[in-house]
């Protein structure tokens, strides 16, 4: 099957990545390049033109997912917010934003879970996580507050995987409170913790 008429190379590349995500999510990492090419509507040669190997395709799919999340966080930075914790607040907003499509959110979590079992992808994710953690730690909040609010946001972000809706009022309230805590870290630090 040749290149689909009217489809630019970038459109084809995007179609291959979308098809790879869908095929891998539903059939697992053992899905063949033929399966992915067929799902994308391209020849196997067309797929290989864009991605020399399955490993290259998996790495680029992971890079795309990471970049998408990073762009989501960046889009949630408040331009008027210059206080410590600005990046952390954008991170919370990104993770606690109700997904437009909860089924798609579940599919995305499932795909990320599968991709993370590939050693090269796991190394890529580890490197990005290290960078993200450095950005969060450099955001000007106390370590214990950063740890608390990001762990809470990370945990809630997996709720769609278990069928829970993060669009519920209690999650909007949690988001509001976590963000409030980033503006007032002394609230957390002033609690009467046992010694």
XYZ file of N, CA and C in Angstrom:
585
model
N 0.862 -1.170 0.000
C 0.000 0.000 0.000
C 0.907 1.230 0.000
N 0.705 2.112 -0.944
C 1.506 3.323 -1.046
C 1.033 4.403 -0.103
N 1.705 5.528 -0.206
C 1.347 6.665 0.632
C -0.059 7.131 0.281
N -0.839 7.425 1.307
C -2.201 7.900 1.092
C -2.148 9.259 0.418
N -2.886 9.397 -0.686
C -2.881 10.635 -1.459
C -3.257 11.812 -0.565
N -2.515 12.905 -0.719
C -2.816 14.117 0.028
C -2.244 14.138 1.429
N -1.644 13.069 1.857
C -1.084 13.008 3.209
C 0.369 13.444 3.166
N 0.709 14.440 3.943
C 2.100 14.912 4.001
C 2.939 13.918 4.793
N 4.266 13.981 4.639
C 5.121 13.098 5.440
C 4.873 13.272 6.948
N 4.637 14.506 7.391
C 4.373 14.732 8.817
C 3.044 14.120 9.220
N 2.036 14.216 8.340
C 0.741 13.577 8.618
C 0.904 12.057 8.706
N 1.700 11.504 7.813
C 1.938 10.061 7.820
C 2.641 9.648 9.101
N 3.644 10.409 9.473
C 4.389 10.118 10.715
C 3.439 10.144 11.909
N 2.595 11.151 11.965
C 1.618 11.274 13.055
C 0.650 10.094 13.047
N 0.183 9.709 11.853
C -0.743 8.574 11.733
C -0.092 7.277 12.208
N 1.174 7.105 11.880
C 1.897 5.903 12.313
C 2.019 5.889 13.838
N 2.345 7.029 14.429
C 2.464 7.087 15.895
C 1.123 6.813 16.568
N 0.053 7.393 16.040
C -1.281 7.144 16.611
C -1.660 5.675 16.469
N -1.390 5.102 15.300
C -1.691 3.687 15.078
C -0.857 2.812 16.005
N 0.402 3.148 16.166
C 1.270 2.368 17.061
C 0.717 2.381 18.473
N 0.292 3.550 18.935
C -0.275 3.631 20.274
C -1.492 2.743 20.427
N -2.376 2.793 19.467
C -3.616 1.995 19.526
C -3.323 0.499 19.432
N -2.487 0.111 18.483
C -2.189 -1.309 18.275
C -1.435 -1.885 19.472
N -0.465 -1.156 19.982
C 0.303 -1.653 21.125
C -0.579 -1.728 22.360
N -1.429 -0.750 22.541
C -2.307 -0.765 23.711
C -3.253 -1.959 23.672
N -3.771 -2.286 22.490
C -4.751 -3.370 22.402
C -4.117 -4.748 22.203
N -2.991 -4.815 21.505
C -2.388 -6.123 21.197
C -1.116 -6.392 21.968
N -0.599 -5.380 22.645
C 0.625 -5.568 23.415
C 1.864 -5.205 22.624
N 2.971 -5.271 23.300
C 4.246 -4.878 22.705
C 4.723 -5.837 21.613
N 4.108 -7.002 21.540
C 4.517 -7.966 20.514
C 3.812 -7.727 19.186
N 2.987 -6.695 19.113
C 2.348 -6.347 17.837
C 3.444 -6.082 16.807
N 3.185 -6.494 15.600
C 4.208 -6.370 14.556
C 4.147 -5.008 13.869
N 5.243 -4.684 13.182
C 5.258 -3.469 12.369
C 4.220 -3.564 11.251
N 3.986 -4.775 10.756
C 2.941 -4.964 9.743
C 1.577 -4.568 10.295
N 1.276 -5.001 11.533
C -0.002 -4.637 12.175
C -0.142 -3.122 12.286
N 0.938 -2.485 12.720
C 0.913 -1.028 12.918
C 0.761 -0.316 11.581
N 1.509 -0.753 10.572
C 1.425 -0.140 9.236
C 0.013 -0.276 8.680
N -0.554 -1.464 8.790
C -1.909 -1.699 8.289
C -2.902 -0.770 8.998
N -2.790 -0.654 10.310
C -3.698 0.203 11.091
C -3.528 1.682 10.708
N -2.300 2.067 10.347
C -2.025 3.458 9.964
C -2.387 3.742 8.513
N -2.634 2.699 7.742
C -2.951 2.893 6.331
C -1.735 3.208 5.492
N -0.580 2.637 5.885
C 0.654 2.822 5.115
C 1.278 1.454 4.863
N 2.203 1.403 3.914
C 2.938 0.163 3.677
C 3.970 -0.001 4.786
N 4.449 -1.226 4.955
C 5.503 -1.433 5.943
C 6.739 -0.609 5.558
N 7.018 -0.511 4.253
C 8.138 0.315 3.792
C 7.941 1.775 4.152
N 6.681 2.240 4.053
C 6.374 3.618 4.441
C 6.604 3.853 5.917
N 6.241 2.854 6.720
C 6.486 2.964 8.159
C 7.982 3.012 8.432
N 8.717 2.103 7.781
C 10.166 2.022 8.011
C 10.878 3.278 7.494
N 10.302 3.937 6.512
C 10.863 5.208 6.043
C 10.908 6.217 7.204
N 9.872 6.197 8.039
C 9.793 7.141 9.158
C 10.466 6.610 10.422
N 10.424 5.305 10.625
C 10.981 4.692 11.836
C 11.742 3.441 11.416
N 13.061 3.488 11.538
C 13.909 2.418 11.015
C 13.668 1.077 11.702
N 13.187 1.110 12.932
C 12.959 -0.139 13.663
C 11.796 0.048 14.628
N 11.353 -1.072 15.152
C 10.278 -1.020 16.141
C 10.748 -0.271 17.381
N 11.989 -0.469 17.772
C 12.527 0.253 18.935
C 12.496 1.762 18.709
N 12.869 2.190 17.490
C 12.805 3.623 17.169
C 11.372 4.138 17.283
N 10.426 3.342 16.800
C 9.015 3.725 16.851
C 8.534 3.827 18.298
N 8.881 2.847 19.129
C 8.467 2.869 20.536
C 9.068 4.061 21.275
N 10.331 4.342 21.008
C 10.977 5.499 21.651
C 10.320 6.805 21.227
N 10.001 6.928 19.937
C 9.373 8.163 19.470
C 7.954 8.295 20.020
N 7.254 7.189 20.150
C 5.928 7.218 20.756
C 6.026 7.689 22.203
N 6.998 7.178 22.943
C 7.201 7.616 24.332
C 7.589 9.094 24.375
N 8.495 9.525 23.487
C 8.882 10.942 23.443
C 7.673 11.832 23.175
N 6.789 11.374 22.290
C 5.584 12.142 21.956
C 4.672 12.268 23.168
N 4.482 11.184 23.901
C 3.636 11.218 25.094
C 4.234 12.124 26.168
N 5.546 12.052 26.349
C 6.223 12.907 27.321
C 6.086 14.369 26.912
N 6.318 14.644 25.635
C 6.218 16.027 25.149
C 4.803 16.566 25.296
N 3.813 15.707 25.054
C 2.416 16.118 25.207
C 2.124 16.509 26.658
N 2.611 15.699 27.601
C 2.396 16.019 29.013
C 3.124 17.308 29.390
N 4.376 17.449 28.937
C 5.143 18.664 29.234
C 4.436 19.897 28.687
N 3.892 19.791 27.478
C 3.168 20.918 26.879
C 1.918 21.237 27.687
N 1.258 20.203 28.207
C 0.077 20.419 29.041
C 0.452 21.172 30.308
N 1.534 20.771 30.950
C 1.988 21.485 32.160
C 2.322 22.930 31.808
N 3.095 23.121 30.753
C 3.484 24.480 30.345
C 2.265 25.354 30.053
N 1.243 24.763 29.450
C 0.047 25.536 29.096
C -0.732 25.971 30.343
N -0.467 25.330 31.459
C -1.186 25.641 32.691
C -0.401 26.568 33.620
N 0.753 27.049 33.161
C 1.497 28.053 33.929
C 0.708 29.361 33.899
N 0.500 29.923 35.059
C -0.223 31.191 35.164
C 0.775 32.317 34.916
N 0.617 33.104 33.848
C 1.587 34.159 33.545
C 1.637 35.250 34.616
N 0.609 35.368 35.425
C 0.610 36.392 36.477
C 1.193 35.873 37.791
N 1.451 34.579 37.856
C 1.961 33.947 39.074
C 3.486 33.970 39.056
N 4.074 34.702 39.973
C 5.532 34.762 40.076
C 6.026 34.239 41.420
N 5.116 33.700 42.210
C 5.467 33.216 43.555
C 6.129 31.843 43.479
N 6.889 31.486 44.526
C 7.435 30.131 44.577
C 6.307 29.102 44.427
N 6.589 28.027 43.700
C 5.603 26.976 43.493
C 4.825 27.111 42.197
N 5.194 28.072 41.374
C 4.470 28.319 40.120
C 4.426 27.075 39.236
N 5.569 26.426 39.040
C 5.631 25.222 38.208
C 4.853 24.074 38.856
N 4.968 23.954 40.166
C 4.249 22.903 40.894
C 2.739 23.070 40.736
N 2.260 24.284 40.774
C 0.831 24.538 40.593
C 0.374 24.130 39.186
N 1.202 24.415 38.190
C 0.859 24.000 36.816
C 0.836 22.474 36.714
N 1.769 21.830 37.394
C 1.831 20.363 37.421
C 0.560 19.789 38.049
N 0.129 20.360 39.165
C -1.103 19.916 39.825
C -2.294 20.101 38.894
N -2.384 21.269 38.276
C -3.505 21.535 37.359
C -3.535 20.539 36.212
N -2.362 20.219 35.661
C -2.288 19.282 34.540
C -2.745 17.886 34.961
N -2.309 17.440 36.129
C -2.659 16.089 36.559
C -4.097 15.969 37.044
N -4.643 17.036 37.601
C -5.989 16.957 38.157
C -7.067 17.499 37.220
N -6.677 17.938 36.047
C -7.676 18.420 35.081
C -8.556 17.258 34.654
N -9.870 17.443 34.703
C -10.750 16.365 34.241
C -10.498 16.095 32.756
N -10.274 14.843 32.391
C -10.048 14.549 30.970
C -11.329 14.762 30.168
N -11.148 15.203 28.929
C -12.311 15.354 28.051
C -12.949 14.001 27.782
N -12.125 12.967 27.764
C -12.598 11.616 27.461
C -11.922 10.655 28.441
N -12.671 10.184 29.437
C -12.076 9.325 30.460
C -11.624 7.983 29.892
N -12.319 7.466 28.890
C -11.893 6.216 28.262
C -10.536 6.422 27.584
N -10.355 7.567 26.940
C -9.066 7.876 26.312
C -7.980 8.009 27.370
N -8.315 8.585 28.523
C -7.342 8.703 29.619
C -6.921 7.317 30.097
N -7.875 6.395 30.221
C -7.544 5.017 30.620
C -6.635 4.363 29.583
N -6.955 4.590 28.301
C -6.134 3.997 27.235
C -4.706 4.552 27.292
N -4.583 5.836 27.553
C -3.267 6.465 27.630
C -2.452 5.906 28.790
N -3.073 5.743 29.942
C -2.379 5.180 31.107
C -1.930 3.751 30.800
N -2.804 2.972 30.156
C -2.459 1.593 29.804
C -1.282 1.556 28.828
N -1.279 2.458 27.854
C -0.192 2.506 26.882
C 1.127 2.875 27.560
N 1.094 3.892 28.398
C 2.307 4.313 29.095
C 2.851 3.176 29.949
N 1.954 2.450 30.610
C 2.378 1.316 31.436
C 3.088 0.262 30.595
N 2.533 -0.046 29.433
C 3.164 -1.043 28.565
C 4.506 -0.551 28.035
N 4.523 0.674 27.552
C 5.771 1.204 26.988
C 6.887 1.246 28.026
N 6.536 1.509 29.269
C 7.545 1.628 30.327
C 8.234 0.314 30.650
N 7.731 -0.802 30.112
C 8.401 -2.083 30.332
C 9.543 -2.310 29.341
N 9.632 -1.462 28.323
C 10.724 -1.552 27.350
C 11.931 -0.825 27.954
N 13.072 -1.502 28.108
C 14.214 -0.880 28.788
C 14.614 0.491 28.241
N 14.657 0.674 26.931
C 15.060 1.972 26.371
C 14.030 3.045 26.701
N 12.753 2.674 26.686
C 11.701 3.629 27.042
C 11.777 3.933 28.529
N 11.989 2.903 29.347
C 12.107 3.117 30.792
C 13.253 4.078 31.100
N 14.359 3.950 30.385
C 15.490 4.868 30.595
C 15.106 6.288 30.199
N 14.365 6.424 29.097
C 13.897 7.741 28.660
C 12.962 8.350 29.702
N 12.023 7.555 30.211
C 11.081 8.022 31.228
C 11.828 8.390 32.505
N 12.796 7.562 32.903
C 13.583 7.856 34.104
C 14.317 9.186 33.965
N 14.901 9.422 32.798
C 15.615 10.681 32.574
C 14.664 11.864 32.623
N 13.477 11.723 32.020
C 12.510 12.805 32.057
C 11.994 13.022 33.475
N 11.761 11.941 34.211
C 11.300 12.051 35.592
C 12.342 12.757 36.449
N 13.603 12.446 36.223
C 14.684 13.105 36.964
C 14.687 14.615 36.679
N 14.513 14.969 35.420
C 14.457 16.380 35.036
C 13.229 17.054 35.641
N 12.089 16.397 35.559
C 10.855 16.945 36.122
C 10.988 17.131 37.631
N 11.540 16.143 38.321
C 11.728 16.265 39.765
C 12.676 17.412 40.110
N 13.710 17.599 39.310
C 14.636 18.716 39.546
C 13.907 20.049 39.388
N 13.040 20.132 38.370
C 12.262 21.365 38.178
C 11.322 21.606 39.353
N 10.676 20.555 39.827
C 9.766 20.698 40.969
C 10.536 21.102 42.226
N 11.684 20.496 42.453
C 12.472 20.818 43.648
C 13.067 22.213 43.591
N 13.307 22.720 42.398
C 13.859 24.068 42.232
C 12.776 25.141 42.208
N 11.553 24.745 42.447
C 10.407 25.648 42.307
C 10.191 26.543 43.530
N 11.016 26.370 44.551
C 10.978 27.294 45.687
C 10.104 26.890 46.859
N 9.547 25.677 46.823
C 8.731 25.213 47.945
C 9.555 24.294 48.847
N 9.166 24.171 50.112
C 9.839 23.194 50.981
C 9.658 21.779 50.423
N 10.662 20.956 50.608
C 10.651 19.599 50.069
C 9.427 18.810 50.523
N 9.061 18.904 51.797
C 7.932 18.108 52.276
C 6.615 18.542 51.637
N 6.450 19.819 51.368
C 5.230 20.309 50.725
C 5.201 19.863 49.263
N 6.321 19.991 48.570
C 6.400 19.530 47.182
C 6.090 18.043 47.098
N 6.679 17.270 48.008
C 6.445 15.826 48.017
C 4.973 15.508 48.232
N 4.347 16.174 49.190
C 2.942 15.919 49.489
C 2.038 16.260 48.305
N 2.156 17.460 47.772
C 1.208 17.893 46.738
C 1.421 17.142 45.430
N 2.661 16.836 45.080
C 2.885 16.109 43.826
C 2.479 14.643 43.964
N 2.722 14.041 45.141
C 2.293 12.650 45.342
C 0.769 12.551 45.281
N 0.076 13.515 45.876
C -1.394 13.515 45.824
C -1.869 13.654 44.382
N -1.296 14.580 43.638
C -1.698 14.788 42.239
C -1.371 13.562 41.393
N -0.187 12.980 41.599
C 0.188 11.775 40.855
C -0.804 10.643 41.121
N -1.174 10.466 42.376
C -2.104 9.396 42.726
C -3.470 9.598 42.105
N -3.997 10.801 42.186
C -5.322 11.077 41.630
C -5.309 10.910 40.117
N -4.199 11.223 39.477
C -4.157 11.143 38.012
C -4.348 9.727 37.499
N -4.131 8.728 38.351
C -4.343 7.339 37.918
C -5.772 6.866 38.164
N -6.616 7.706 38.757
C -7.999 7.309 39.072
C -8.779 6.792 37.861
N -8.640 7.395 36.670
C -9.399 6.859 35.523
C -9.077 5.396 35.218
N -7.864 4.962 35.544
C -7.494 3.570 35.289
C -8.390 2.623 36.068
N -8.865 3.079 37.202
C -9.692 2.234 38.070
C -11.171 2.561 37.927
N -11.511 3.344 36.927
C -12.908 3.645 36.659
C -13.460 4.823 37.437
N -12.633 5.500 38.217
C -13.097 6.658 38.988
C -13.081 7.896 38.091
N -13.979 8.796 38.349
C -14.033 10.040 37.589
C -13.343 11.143 38.382
N -12.336 11.761 37.769
C -11.653 12.864 38.450
C -12.388 14.179 38.233
N -13.564 14.090 37.642
C -14.383 15.283 37.442
C -15.315 15.519 38.636
N -15.226 14.658 39.641
C -16.096 14.771 40.814
C -15.726 16.006 41.638
N -16.698 16.575 42.332
C -16.452 17.798 43.121
C -15.330 17.651 44.149
N -15.176 16.466 44.723
C -14.122 16.297 45.730
C -12.729 16.467 45.130
N -12.567 16.136 43.842
C -11.262 16.323 43.208
C -11.011 17.791 42.857
N -12.063 18.515 42.525
C -11.899 19.965 42.306
C -11.481 20.632 43.616
N -12.091 20.185 44.726
C -11.736 20.726 46.039
C -10.307 20.334 46.414
N -9.923 19.109 46.129
C -8.547 18.680 46.407
C -7.563 19.537 45.620
N -7.846 19.769 44.352
C -6.970 20.618 43.535
C -6.842 22.009 44.162
N -7.967 22.576 44.551
C -7.962 23.903 45.166
C -7.111 23.902 46.443
N -7.264 22.879 47.263
C -6.517 22.822 48.522
C -5.023 22.584 48.302
N -4.679 21.727 47.362
C -3.254 21.503 47.082
C -2.603 22.788 46.584
N -3.279 23.494 45.716
C -2.737 24.753 45.212
C -2.644 25.773 46.346
N -3.648 25.807 47.206
C -3.611 26.715 48.368
C -2.395 26.395 49.242
N -2.133 25.116 49.423
C -0.986 24.714 50.242
C 0.332 25.172 49.620
N 0.414 25.189 48.284
C 1.654 25.658 47.653
C 1.852 27.156 47.848
N 0.757 27.881 48.046
C 0.862 29.316 48.326
C 1.139 29.581 49.807
N 0.820 28.593 50.654
C 0.951 28.758 52.112
C 1.600 27.525 52.732
N 2.853 27.232 52.398
C 3.481 26.009 52.908
C 3.579 25.974 54.435
N 3.497 27.129 55.076
C 3.571 27.154 56.540
C 2.389 26.413 57.165
N 1.270 26.298 56.427
C 0.121 25.545 56.943
C 0.517 24.103 57.234
N 1.213 23.501 56.319
C 1.656 22.122 56.482
C 2.712 22.016 57.573
N 3.629 22.950 57.563
C 4.733 22.901 58.506
C 4.306 23.248 59.929
N 3.169 23.912 60.089
C 2.737 24.316 61.432
C 1.860 23.272 62.112
N 1.536 22.182 61.418
C 0.731 21.144 62.041
C 1.492 20.525 63.224
N 0.770 20.117 64.266
C 1.464 19.563 65.450
C 1.883 18.101 65.226
N 2.939 17.920 64.460
C 3.408 16.569 64.141
C 4.046 15.955 65.381
N 3.810 14.656 65.613
C 4.464 13.993 66.749
C 5.967 13.929 66.512
N 6.694 13.986 67.580
C 8.168 13.931 67.452
C 8.694 12.572 67.801
